[in-house]
Every structure is written in C-alpha cells, then in structure tokens.
XYZ file of C-alpha atoms in Angstrom:
498
model
C -31.304 19.709 -17.710
C -30.535 16.071 -18.495
C -26.845 16.956 -18.281
C -24.312 16.595 -15.496
C -23.837 20.363 -15.588
C -27.352 20.642 -14.221
C -26.249 19.207 -10.883
C -25.068 21.822 -8.395
C -23.660 21.213 -4.948
C -23.443 23.443 -1.875
C -21.429 22.659 1.248
C -22.159 24.711 4.376
C -24.205 27.067 2.242
C -21.392 27.748 -0.234
C -21.324 26.497 -3.864
C -18.595 23.977 -4.715
C -17.056 22.966 -8.036
C -18.010 19.535 -9.388
C -15.753 17.259 -11.398
C -17.804 15.639 -14.164
C -16.679 12.077 -14.842
C -19.561 10.823 -16.986
C -22.258 12.764 -18.815
C -24.279 10.376 -20.932
C -27.868 10.723 -19.685
C -30.560 10.191 -22.322
C -34.326 10.133 -22.242
C -36.565 11.269 -19.427
C -35.746 10.868 -15.727
C -39.427 10.264 -14.963
C -40.080 6.695 -13.729
C -42.049 4.769 -11.143
C -39.100 3.462 -9.111
C -38.572 4.309 -5.478
C -35.925 6.847 -4.530
C -32.788 5.004 -3.370
C -29.528 6.381 -2.028
C -26.175 4.649 -2.658
C -27.688 1.377 -3.820
C -25.858 -0.738 -6.380
C -22.772 1.446 -6.312
C -19.190 0.203 -6.395
C -18.493 1.802 -3.036
C -21.532 1.461 -0.701
C -22.483 4.585 1.224
C -20.907 4.628 4.655
C -22.245 7.269 7.020
C -25.510 8.775 8.241
C -28.161 11.110 6.860
C -29.437 13.596 9.429
C -31.923 15.687 7.470
C -33.218 14.974 3.974
C -35.620 17.413 2.328
C -37.056 17.363 -1.197
C -38.541 20.544 -2.689
C -40.785 21.003 -5.689
C -38.961 24.128 -6.841
C -35.423 25.443 -7.205
C -34.103 27.123 -4.072
C -32.304 30.443 -4.178
C -28.856 30.960 -2.647
C -30.219 32.800 0.386
C -32.511 29.873 1.215
C -29.634 27.416 0.943
C -27.560 29.528 3.329
C -30.537 29.668 5.685
C -30.781 25.875 5.795
C -27.045 25.317 6.142
C -26.065 28.108 8.510
C -28.918 29.696 10.459
C -31.503 26.956 11.012
C -29.154 24.602 12.923
C -28.407 27.345 15.467
C -32.083 28.210 15.806
C -32.754 24.532 16.513
C -30.085 24.514 19.236
C -31.388 27.701 20.838
C -34.946 26.354 20.718
C -34.031 23.061 22.418
C -36.441 21.983 25.122
C -36.528 19.469 27.931
C -38.668 16.332 27.884
C -41.509 18.337 29.481
C -41.372 21.019 26.783
C -39.641 23.695 28.852
C -36.708 25.701 27.477
C -33.425 23.830 27.901
C -31.322 25.426 30.705
C -27.864 26.645 29.664
C -26.236 24.243 32.119
C -27.789 21.262 30.292
C -26.441 22.145 26.854
C -23.808 19.795 25.523
C -20.258 20.895 24.748
C -20.992 20.392 21.069
C -23.991 22.729 21.250
C -21.943 25.379 23.069
C -19.241 25.115 20.405
C -21.836 25.478 17.635
C -23.283 28.627 19.194
C -19.845 30.119 19.810
C -18.683 29.392 16.234
C -21.889 30.906 14.810
C -21.546 34.041 16.907
C -17.870 34.570 16.064
C -18.571 34.019 12.371
C -21.793 35.999 11.880
C -22.680 38.182 14.864
C -19.472 39.417 16.502
C -17.764 42.727 15.769
C -15.881 42.893 12.477
C -12.453 42.840 14.157
C -13.430 39.789 16.221
C -14.821 37.999 13.166
C -11.593 38.629 11.240
C -9.474 37.437 14.159
C -11.605 34.313 14.507
C -11.325 33.595 10.758
C -7.536 33.994 10.908
C -7.391 31.684 13.934
C -9.406 29.033 12.080
C -7.065 29.356 9.099
C -4.062 28.777 11.358
C -5.786 25.740 12.904
C -6.408 24.358 9.426
C -2.758 24.825 8.464
C -1.653 23.172 11.705
C -3.880 20.170 10.980
C -2.441 19.860 7.474
C 1.065 19.949 8.944
C 0.227 17.328 11.572
C -1.434 15.091 8.963
C 1.697 15.279 6.794
C 3.925 13.990 9.592
C 4.612 10.259 9.763
C 3.431 8.768 13.034
C 5.189 5.788 14.560
C 3.979 3.613 17.409
C 6.342 3.486 20.383
C 6.515 1.258 23.422
C 7.378 2.289 26.966
C 7.912 0.338 30.143
C 5.164 0.501 32.742
C 6.081 2.189 36.012
C 4.808 -0.881 37.832
C 5.255 -3.998 35.661
C 2.234 -6.230 35.448
C 2.400 -9.583 37.229
C 2.922 -12.510 34.877
C 1.919 -16.112 35.533
C 2.220 -19.492 33.896
C -1.237 -20.061 32.421
C -2.771 -23.509 32.681
C -3.553 -24.687 29.143
C -3.161 -21.101 27.989
C -6.292 -20.008 29.849
C -5.916 -16.463 31.186
C -8.256 -17.334 34.058
C -6.145 -20.306 35.150
C -3.086 -18.651 36.706
C -0.259 -20.825 37.940
C 3.224 -20.000 39.157
C 4.253 -16.332 39.076
C 7.294 -15.733 36.850
C 9.853 -12.924 36.555
C 11.695 -11.654 33.425
C 15.040 -13.295 32.757
C 17.182 -15.083 30.170
C 17.857 -18.824 29.656
C 20.476 -20.155 32.036
C 22.379 -21.861 29.200
C 23.088 -18.428 27.663
C 25.124 -15.549 29.174
C 23.451 -13.471 31.902
C 22.215 -9.932 31.360
C 25.071 -7.405 31.041
C 26.129 -5.668 34.242
C 23.785 -2.827 35.078
C 21.134 -3.878 32.531
C 17.594 -4.033 33.879
C 15.295 -6.923 33.037
C 13.292 -4.855 30.553
C 13.226 -4.304 26.798
C 16.358 -2.136 26.845
C 18.152 -4.775 28.886
C 17.039 -7.444 26.411
C 18.417 -5.388 23.504
C 21.774 -4.941 25.262
C 21.891 -8.672 26.018
C 21.192 -9.608 22.377
C 24.044 -7.394 21.140
C 26.492 -8.274 23.887
C 29.765 -9.523 22.287
C 29.580 -12.619 24.478
C 26.150 -13.615 23.187
C 26.640 -16.715 21.021
C 23.536 -16.516 18.824
C 22.766 -13.047 17.453
C 25.855 -12.579 15.307
C 25.795 -16.198 14.108
C 22.140 -16.006 13.076
C 22.830 -12.749 11.213
C 25.901 -13.904 9.292
C 24.197 -17.188 8.447
C 21.358 -15.315 6.752
C 23.807 -13.199 4.767
C 25.613 -16.365 3.727
C 22.284 -17.856 2.657
C 21.583 -14.740 0.575
C 24.832 -15.177 -1.390
C 25.114 -18.961 -1.556
C 21.475 -20.049 -1.564
C 21.874 -22.149 1.579
C 23.136 -21.055 4.977
C 26.081 -22.609 6.782
C 23.268 -23.797 9.032
C 20.684 -24.962 6.516
C 17.781 -24.446 8.925
C 18.340 -20.684 9.134
C 14.987 -20.291 10.867
C 15.987 -22.694 13.644
C 19.332 -22.581 15.492
C 17.996 -24.736 18.295
C 18.345 -28.395 19.135
C 15.846 -29.306 16.386
C 17.834 -27.481 13.692
C 20.614 -28.826 11.497
C 24.223 -28.568 12.652
C 26.460 -26.135 10.710
C 28.353 -27.602 7.766
C 31.402 -25.442 8.615
C 31.205 -24.528 12.327
C 34.640 -22.855 12.466
C 33.730 -20.643 9.502
C 30.438 -19.658 11.173
C 32.277 -18.795 14.407
C 34.917 -16.737 12.597
C 32.392 -14.774 10.523
C 30.345 -14.031 13.649
C 33.330 -12.755 15.607
C 34.490 -10.664 12.620
C 30.999 -9.172 12.365
C 31.056 -8.140 16.033
C 34.687 -6.982 15.889
C 33.864 -4.757 12.917
C 31.096 -2.979 14.803
C 28.218 -4.955 13.210
C 29.085 -3.378 9.838
C 26.803 -5.141 7.341
C 28.482 -3.712 4.242
C 31.912 -4.746 5.487
C 30.677 -8.293 6.126
C 29.140 -8.555 2.669
C 32.332 -7.248 1.106
C 34.267 -9.871 3.053
C 32.037 -12.637 1.668
C 31.889 -11.550 -1.990
C 35.657 -10.953 -2.215
C 36.447 -14.403 -0.822
C 37.891 -17.163 -3.008
C 34.910 -19.327 -2.105
C 32.421 -16.847 -3.551
C 34.486 -16.142 -6.677
C 34.526 -19.788 -7.786
C 32.916 -20.859 -11.037
C 29.428 -22.366 -10.979
C 30.522 -25.136 -13.328
C 30.489 -28.555 -11.728
C 31.834 -31.930 -12.815
C 29.595 -35.022 -12.842
C 31.817 -36.629 -10.196
C 31.489 -33.654 -7.842
C 27.748 -33.416 -8.467
C 27.337 -37.059 -7.516
C 29.441 -36.653 -4.389
C 27.944 -33.339 -3.214
C 24.659 -32.598 -5.059
C 23.725 -29.727 -2.708
C 27.183 -28.097 -2.689
C 27.496 -28.329 1.072
C 31.278 -28.690 0.655
C 31.424 -25.359 -1.239
C 33.660 -26.869 -3.920
C 32.045 -24.564 -6.515
C 29.791 -21.519 -6.544
C 26.095 -22.221 -6.023
C 23.701 -21.610 -8.892
C 20.113 -20.570 -8.169
C 17.388 -18.296 -9.503
C 17.430 -14.703 -8.276
C 14.864 -13.651 -5.649
C 11.605 -12.212 -6.985
C 12.480 -8.580 -6.278
C 15.929 -8.923 -7.862
C 14.508 -10.518 -11.030
C 12.527 -7.316 -11.646
C 15.267 -4.920 -10.511
C 17.807 -6.757 -12.669
C 15.726 -6.250 -15.827
C 15.262 -2.563 -15.046
C 18.988 -2.130 -14.329
C 20.062 -3.866 -17.547
C 17.829 -1.594 -19.626
C 18.871 1.545 -17.750
C 15.373 2.218 -16.402
C 16.092 1.487 -12.735
C 15.474 4.459 -10.435
C 18.105 4.174 -7.704
C 16.620 6.868 -5.446
C 16.795 5.890 -1.773
C 13.904 6.391 0.642
C 10.433 7.802 0.199
C 6.872 6.460 0.128
C 5.703 3.250 -1.503
C 5.094 3.180 -5.257
C 2.595 1.403 -7.495
C 4.273 -0.303 -10.486
C 2.402 -2.075 -13.276
C 0.098 -4.930 -12.305
C -2.931 -6.598 -13.973
C -6.072 -4.478 -13.888
C -8.813 -5.276 -11.412
C -6.866 -7.396 -8.905
C -7.578 -5.181 -5.914
C -11.163 -4.554 -6.997
C -11.857 -8.275 -7.351
C -10.169 -9.415 -4.151
C -10.920 -6.492 -1.827
C -14.498 -5.485 -2.637
C -16.812 -4.111 0.026
C -16.727 -1.502 2.748
C -14.861 -3.807 5.156
C -11.697 -3.610 3.024
C -9.238 -0.767 2.599
C -7.374 0.234 -0.577
C -9.884 -1.181 -3.040
C -8.552 0.603 -6.112
C -5.022 0.275 -7.519
C -3.771 3.347 -9.381
C -0.354 2.794 -11.001
C 2.361 5.348 -10.355
C 3.790 7.511 -13.120
C 7.184 8.664 -14.258
C 10.302 7.479 -12.462
C 8.225 5.967 -9.626
C 7.312 3.122 -12.004
C 10.958 2.067 -12.084
C 11.901 2.238 -8.424
C 13.425 -0.837 -6.817
C 10.956 -3.530 -5.790
C 11.772 -2.753 -2.166
C 9.434 0.239 -2.490
C 6.491 -1.591 -4.114
C 3.301 -1.085 -2.107
C 2.194 -4.287 -0.393
C -1.397 -5.311 0.320
C -1.297 -8.543 2.278
C -4.611 -9.846 0.932
C -3.509 -9.064 -2.656
C 0.320 -9.136 -2.832
C 2.007 -7.963 -6.062
C 1.199 -10.627 -8.645
C 4.517 -10.319 -10.457
C 6.540 -10.906 -7.285
C 4.249 -13.696 -6.061
C 4.816 -15.537 -9.337
C 8.521 -15.674 -8.491
C 7.865 -17.037 -4.986
C 7.879 -13.846 -2.938
C 6.079 -14.664 0.356
C 2.679 -13.115 1.100
C 3.982 -11.634 4.398
C 1.173 -13.192 6.388
C 3.921 -14.707 8.521
C 7.674 -14.429 8.956
C 9.612 -16.291 6.249
C 13.346 -16.886 6.619
C 13.794 -19.308 3.722
C 11.886 -18.780 0.485
C 10.910 -21.649 -1.781
C 12.159 -21.582 -5.367
C 10.014 -22.922 -8.166
C 10.274 -23.060 -11.936
C 6.850 -22.672 -13.549
C 5.533 -21.788 -17.029
C 3.783 -18.780 -15.492
C 7.180 -17.262 -14.676
C 8.135 -17.385 -18.357
C 4.801 -15.788 -19.293
C 5.484 -12.928 -16.872
C 8.950 -12.303 -18.325
C 7.521 -12.325 -21.858
C 4.328 -10.316 -21.357
C 4.374 -8.205 -18.197
C 4.589 -4.481 -19.136
C 7.636 -4.068 -16.882
C 9.699 -6.558 -18.902
C 8.306 -5.603 -22.324
C 9.134 -1.952 -21.647
C 12.565 -2.878 -20.288
C 13.238 -4.902 -23.457
C 12.281 -1.930 -25.644
C 14.519 0.470 -23.723
C 17.365 -2.079 -23.906
C 16.803 -2.337 -27.664
C 17.002 1.444 -28.026
C 20.191 1.402 -25.983
C 22.009 -1.191 -28.095
C 20.862 0.471 -31.338
C 22.157 3.875 -30.234
C 25.413 2.648 -28.707
C 26.355 -0.099 -31.183
C 25.098 1.596 -34.343
C 24.407 -0.438 -37.480
C 26.748 -3.305 -36.552
C 24.212 -6.043 -35.742
C 26.761 -8.345 -34.141
C 27.977 -5.470 -31.939
C 24.398 -4.886 -30.785
C 24.155 -8.488 -29.582
C 27.563 -8.307 -27.903
C 26.510 -5.159 -26.030
C 23.216 -6.781 -24.976
C 25.100 -9.802 -23.624
C 27.613 -7.621 -21.788
C 24.835 -5.616 -20.132
C 22.716 -8.652 -19.209
C 25.225 -11.452 -18.661
C 28.606 -9.717 -18.278
C 30.135 -11.892 -21.000
C 30.523 -12.153 -24.776
C 28.000 -14.282 -26.700
C 29.122 -17.553 -28.213
C 29.065 -17.629 -32.047
C 26.083 -20.001 -32.016
C 24.187 -17.729 -29.639
C 24.894 -14.692 -31.796
C 23.706 -16.533 -34.917
C 20.402 -17.475 -33.251
C 19.706 -13.887 -32.169
C 20.617 -12.483 -35.603
C 18.151 -14.931 -37.122
C 15.465 -13.836 -34.662
C 16.107 -10.175 -35.523
C 15.739 -10.856 -39.266
C 12.574 -12.927 -38.844
C 10.937 -10.414 -36.537
C 11.801 -7.514 -38.857
C 10.153 -9.366 -41.725
C 7.019 -10.060 -39.650
C 6.695 -6.487 -38.364
C 7.253 -5.086 -41.849
C 4.292 -7.163 -43.034
C 2.200 -6.119 -40.003
C 3.321 -2.628 -38.931
C 0.302 -2.295 -36.631
C 1.782 -5.047 -34.452
C 5.027 -3.107 -34.195
C 3.127 -0.010 -33.039
C 1.239 -1.999 -30.445
C 4.455 -3.501 -29.059
C 6.292 -0.170 -28.907
C 3.466 1.507 -26.997
C 3.581 -0.930 -24.073
C 4.513 0.965 -20.912
C 4.436 4.639 -20.035
C 7.884 5.614 -21.354
C 7.466 6.759 -25.013
C 9.675 5.086 -27.593
C 12.275 6.976 -29.612
C 10.404 8.330 -32.643
C 13.716 8.895 -34.475
C 14.181 5.135 -34.855
C 12.494 2.983 -37.464
C 9.494 1.385 -35.646
C 9.908 -1.923 -37.492
C 13.614 -2.156 -36.651
C 13.033 -1.126 -33.040
C 10.208 -3.659 -32.622
C 12.391 -6.432 -34.051
C 15.267 -5.624 -31.694
C 12.831 -5.330 -28.811
C 12.078 -9.004 -29.361
C 15.804 -9.769 -29.433
C 16.264 -7.858 -26.169
C 13.290 -9.705 -24.686
C 14.951 -12.993 -25.619
C 18.123 -11.939 -23.783
C 16.134 -10.867 -20.702
C 14.336 -14.237 -20.765
C 17.483 -16.323 -20.788
C 17.815 -18.649 -17.821
C 21.287 -17.200 -17.300
C 19.822 -13.679 -16.928
C 17.569 -14.543 -14.010
C 19.982 -16.999 -12.406
C 22.810 -16.250 -9.998
C 25.844 -17.925 -11.537
C-alpha cells in the first residue's frame, strides 16, 4: 500500500495491533538491493531467525494459523532418527514433550479440560507478573564448611602459602563474647561499644559534611599514614556520645548544628586568616560551596518545586539530549536511551536521580559529584565557568527561576522592592542591602524593556521546563522577573554554605 497501515503482524497466529511511529514512504519499493534484516538500525538485531519464508501472494488467516500453530507440532511428531526411522517417544526432549502437551490441551482436549488449562495459564501469567514486580536483593550466607584460605605468593592463586584463619587485628579489641568468626561476628565487633574506630570514623564524616573538613582531615584514612585529629578530645567525646545515644544519626547532627562552634559567623579577619587559613582552629564557621546534589535541591526548594516524597524508584530529571545515545551505543551496553520523567518526578531530590556509571548525570558531574567508579570519601571542590553556565541555562534552574518569579510576584504584589526582599529571604535568609536591591531593580527594568521589544524571547524563556507558566501574569513582566530570580539563584552566596 505504500503506507505503514499496510503492514500487518501476527504473533502465534493471532493478529496484533501496531503502533505507527513514522509513515512517510514515497515512490516505489521496487529496487535491485539485496534483502537485509536489521542492518543500519540504531539498535542492531539481537536474536535468531529459525524459519524465514517469503510468499508471492497474500496469505489468509487460516494459513497463518497453520504455520504458527499446527505445523510446528507436525514437525515434532514427524521427527526421525539419523537413519530415517521414526523417533522413539523415549528420545523426545522435554521441550518437545511440553510442546505436544500444550498443543493437545489447547486444541484437542475436551472443552472442560481446555478451559481449565487456559485458566491455569492465566494464573501462571499473573504469578509471573507479580514475581517480576517484586524487588530482588542479593543475600550472602555462610558456608556450612568454610573454605580454606591461604596466603598467596605474589597474589597467585596457584601459589598457596601459610593457611590462615579469620580473626581481628591484635591491636584492636577481640571479638565479643559468644561471637563467631564470621560475617555476623564481624558486624557485632564493629558495633561493639569498646571498638575505637567505627564511631570515630562515622562522626568524623558527619563533621566533614557540616564543616567541610573532618576533625581528622584524611577521613578516608584513620591509620598510621593518616593525619592526626586536630581536636582529639572532641573526636573522642562525639564518638562516645554517638554510641551512648544508640547510634542515633539525627541526634548527633542536631548536637553538631546547635553547637556554638557551628553557629559562628563565616566572617574572618585578615589576622585570623593569616594565622589559620584552613580554619583548623574552628575560630569561625567554614565557608564552602554546597555539594552537587544540594546545589540542585536548594534551587528547587527555594522556588517551591522540590518534591519531598521519601522512597520509590529512581527518576530521570532534565539532562542534555543524546548523552546516553552517544556514550552507550551498541548492543553491549544497557540503557541506551534516556527518557526524562514527567510531573513531580522531575523535581525529586537528587538522591533519587538515576545513575549510569558510564554516563553520570552531567549537571551533578559539573559540580564535582564523583562518577561512582570507586569509593570516594572526600570530594574535590572546583570553581569553573561551566558551573555558571549550568546555573544560567540548565532547564532545572531556568524553570526554578521562573517559579520563584511567580512566587514573589504573587506574594509581594506590585511592590518591586518587596519582591526582591522576599527573593532574598527565600534564597539567602536575609534582607538585601540597599545597593543589592538597586542593582536587581535595574536588571528588572532593563529586562522588561528588552522583552517588551522582543516578546518572542519572553515566550521562549517562559516555556522552558515542563511546568506551564501562570497565564494570568503578564509574560513580559514574568520573563523580566525570571531573570531577576535567576540572578539571585546564581549568587555565590546562594550556592555556598555560609
């Protein structure tokens, strides 16, 4: 027919519906090329073809059913040995027996038996769907007879040396009473109140999260090669409090953030900066850029877009088109196509962003999120022009700026100065200085003038992102204040922990 509607598909002798994606054939299909299957396609064909037949006429439905349903069973029943004799029943494979049984129960058995068999198959199908919907988790179990373990000469598994038994370093406490030398015993030993490392390593990482640097700077190394703690008594006290409180993480974090040390100002005098440039003395609050995930979540929270739902599957927020296709092409790769989520899933916390190790989220990578190829305890922090480009142009931040603009317009009304004050309170938790307010008012006026001269640019800006803009607002005014909100979200103070 020259149209996609002319293609019809049968599966197991039954017609199936076809979803037409493209229908732009033109001209004749007659040509002198060879017939090729799955050549030059985006996704190469992976599988096998068992029986390919080409007919010079259109087949009727009964013939299609014959090919799909009856002929395979005839072929099984007509199987012969290598010498041409009929294949004995005892030599049939399990698969052949199952084929014959399924055919009989579907087509040749009594009506009641066929109906029972069909109902049984339906129940099996529902059971499979249920099992496929369940999340499977790998588990580990101890062997009844542990495998012998040896010191390997130069790491060669064939070069076995001294036989060794499970145990713990002599410099550390022994295994708790009654604990076996297995994985459960190891877990009990790690969480034993007398163990000197586990609680200290944990509280040091929490301290690093809040202050930028741990009490032990080398948070990935508490051994003899690591750096000594700057405040050993503080580290000991926090560790014992953590254990005494039942390993309550929230209680520990509350203890840290309500301390006088944490609530200090980030301002620093030149004399103190010269004496302690890395703030190891904790004479003021540390100042550092937020982690990659928090930079994004912070912008969403300020605008009111952040979806605070807890738990659930991974989501697919905005990212540049074609990244997965370019970096993960070919049948040896999984997840070759990135399809962004919709609705509230676009605004879930970055914790839930899907992660492909070969192509990590570009937005987070730009702000120094590790690629997860290996364990990373301390992240690097950089300051690059690309980070500013992301904050200015990524759909996540442009959309967040627009929603923030709508928010300040609705809540502050026509008072322009009040709009800026509200934006500063939401983003920075402080009032703007008069000079800052003057600069933003100037930006708002200039942008309004530009968008009034080029209303098509305002429409393009307001349509960034999936969330529709408020049609009750003047597009020119909203676009101008979107740029003001974007300026606030791009302030160094907004993405910096003060």
